[in-house]
Amino acid sequence: MVVRTRSESVSTPVNIPLRYAVYSPEGHRRQSMIAAVFAGVVFFLALMPIVVTDYDGSAPTASEYKTRAGFDHGGYHLPVIRAFEAQLPTPDLHDYASATTPGYHLLMAVVARVVSDDARVLRGMSALIGAVFVGVMVYALAVGGVMRGARYGVTRAMPLAFSVYVVSSAGWLLPDNAAWLLVLVIMMIALMARLRICALVGAGAALVGLVLVRQVHIWAAAPIWFAWWLGERDVSDAARAAWIPSREDPLSRKAMRTGVAVLATLPAIGLIAWFVMVWDGMTPPSFSTRLSGPNFVVPATVLSVLAVFGVFFVGDWLPAGWAALRERMGARITLVVSAAVGLVAGVAPESSYRFEDRISHIWNVVKRLPTVGERSPVIVLGSIAGAVMAGMIFNALGRRDRWVMLSVLGAFVASQTSGALAWPRYYEPLVLMWVALACARIESFVPDRKEFAPVRWAYAVRTPLVVVLAVLQVVVTVVSLR
């Protein structure tokens, strides 16, 4: 048996589920904002030794860079920024030394022209973008969903903030954090309880900025469409409500809302179409032969990464997920389907180590262990475990939230599968964002003494487990960037 927490001391309107009741005064949001600003400032200051010393910012040859971030910074992105700065106000976008759309490079070129072209100044701007990303994540976790508070926001954002890929993008001139920040904004809008036209306009604008930074993130249009198809969250959307979205909303109304959402995303789609015409493909011509897909091991790789990180958040999702399994047949069906999807995703593609498109992170483990029929047991088991965790989180979420989060994960995996590279560095930030945001929106339960022992144990160590993950992230980051 499980009972709710925090809400017992809160006055709640009649017939409104506790997870949607606003039990916190404005002081709660103010504390969350203070925590977000504090986290962003600490993140920014922690990067200053790297920034002011221009650590690993240049090297005589490519082989002499100490880090992957330094190699990408000095070999690709900084030269593009320098070239665009020299070409302002009419930069040549037909071909340049980056596989991404030029938004980040154009921003940095303007900074170089208006403020200073010193690489340390540009890296400071990149650190500022990373700090804003971390701060917004803290705020989103603190006030989103059931409004868990500043402490929850800080602790659950730490694994993301300490990720080597987030730190690298902030300390060097890499466009990743700018893109992830806009992905986060779109996810926050899609998860809003109430649909407003201003929010839709904001989502459309964020999507334009997103695809201008990284074209592959056009997938983020999907959760916008899906959120408006689902409509507003209401009192019937509690965690243990029916498995499928409400049928009370007429199909004609859903179609009309979705049509408006599609219109809001047309500028971003048009921007992508323009770049495709300019480049004669999805990447600048210099990269067109190097990055052709698809790569069908990507879904299993993403699910394996989710399994690695999701287990550290088990105390947040297991109690509610377990309660859903006991109470709803639909939840049990979901778990079986999830396991089957994970099995197929893990077994169907060949998943042995390959340097060309499968390196770093979990592939380092795959490299050291035997394979069976060119299938890695690590990837197969990781795919199943990740799919089961995703299914448990799906069950634990409220009715609308679960479908929005599923659309995020599904669209992201589909977009990454279309590319050639199964590199976990492209997945880790999104997976950490997805798991943390989902857990922040799960109704909090306290297992009693009669509850299944693993559920009680997971709940008891829910925050320490996340802190352990954050510490491990710090170790990996320090070792990788030294």
mmCIF file with all atom_site columns, C-alpha atoms in Angstrom, residues 16 22 55 62 101 137 149 165 208 229 273 286 318 325 444 448:
data_model
loop_
_atom_site.group_PDB
_atom_site.id
_atom_site.type_symbol
_atom_site.label_atom_id
_atom_site.label_alt_id
_atom_site.label_comp_id
_atom_site.label_asym_id
_atom_site.label_entity_id
_atom_site.label_seq_id
_atom_site.pdbx_PDB_ins_code
_atom_site.Cartn_x
_atom_site.Cartn_y
_atom_site.Cartn_z
_atom_site.occupancy
_atom_site.B_iso_or_equiv
_atom_site.pdbx_formal_charge
_atom_site.auth_seq_id
_atom_site.auth_comp_id
_atom_site.auth_asym_id
_atom_site.auth_atom_id
_atom_site.pdbx_PDB_model_num
ATOM 1  C CA . ILE A 1 16  ? -9.145 18.241 -7.668  1.00 0.00 ? 16  ILE A CA 1
ATOM 2  C CA . VAL A 1 22  ? -1.244 24.404 -6.421  1.00 0.00 ? 22  VAL A CA 1
ATOM 3  C CA . TYR A 1 55  ? 42.392 25.225 -22.098 1.00 0.00 ? 55  TYR A CA 1
ATOM 4  C CA . ALA A 1 62  ? 44.614 17.583 -34.806 1.00 0.00 ? 62  ALA A CA 1
ATOM 5  C CA . THR A 1 101 ? 22.886 24.464 -39.264 1.00 0.00 ? 101 THR A CA 1
ATOM 6  C CA . MET A 1 137 ? 16.470 22.725 -15.947 1.00 0.00 ? 137 MET A CA 1
ATOM 7  C CA . GLY A 1 149 ? 10.686 22.278 -4.689  1.00 0.00 ? 149 GLY A CA 1
ATOM 8  C CA . TYR A 1 165 ? 28.779 16.411 -22.852 1.00 0.00 ? 165 TYR A CA 1
ATOM 9  C CA . VAL A 1 208 ? 12.849 27.884 -35.347 1.00 0.00 ? 208 VAL A CA 1
ATOM 10 C CA . TRP A 1 229 ? -3.924 17.075 -30.048 1.00 0.00 ? 229 TRP A CA 1
ATOM 11 C CA . ALA A 1 273 ? 13.455 23.027 -46.479 1.00 0.00 ? 273 ALA A CA 1
ATOM 12 C CA . SER A 1 286 ? 31.385 18.795 -47.085 1.00 0.00 ? 286 SER A CA 1
ATOM 13 C CA . LEU A 1 318 ? 9.135  2.781  -8.957  1.00 0.00 ? 318 LEU A CA 1
ATOM 14 C CA . LEU A 1 325 ? 0.858  -2.296 -12.100 1.00 0.00 ? 325 LEU A CA 1
ATOM 15 C CA . SER A 1 444 ? 4.829  11.166 -4.940  1.00 0.00 ? 444 SER A CA 1
ATOM 16 C CA . ASP A 1 448 ? 4.198  1.637  3.951   1.00 0.00 ? 448 ASP A CA 1
#
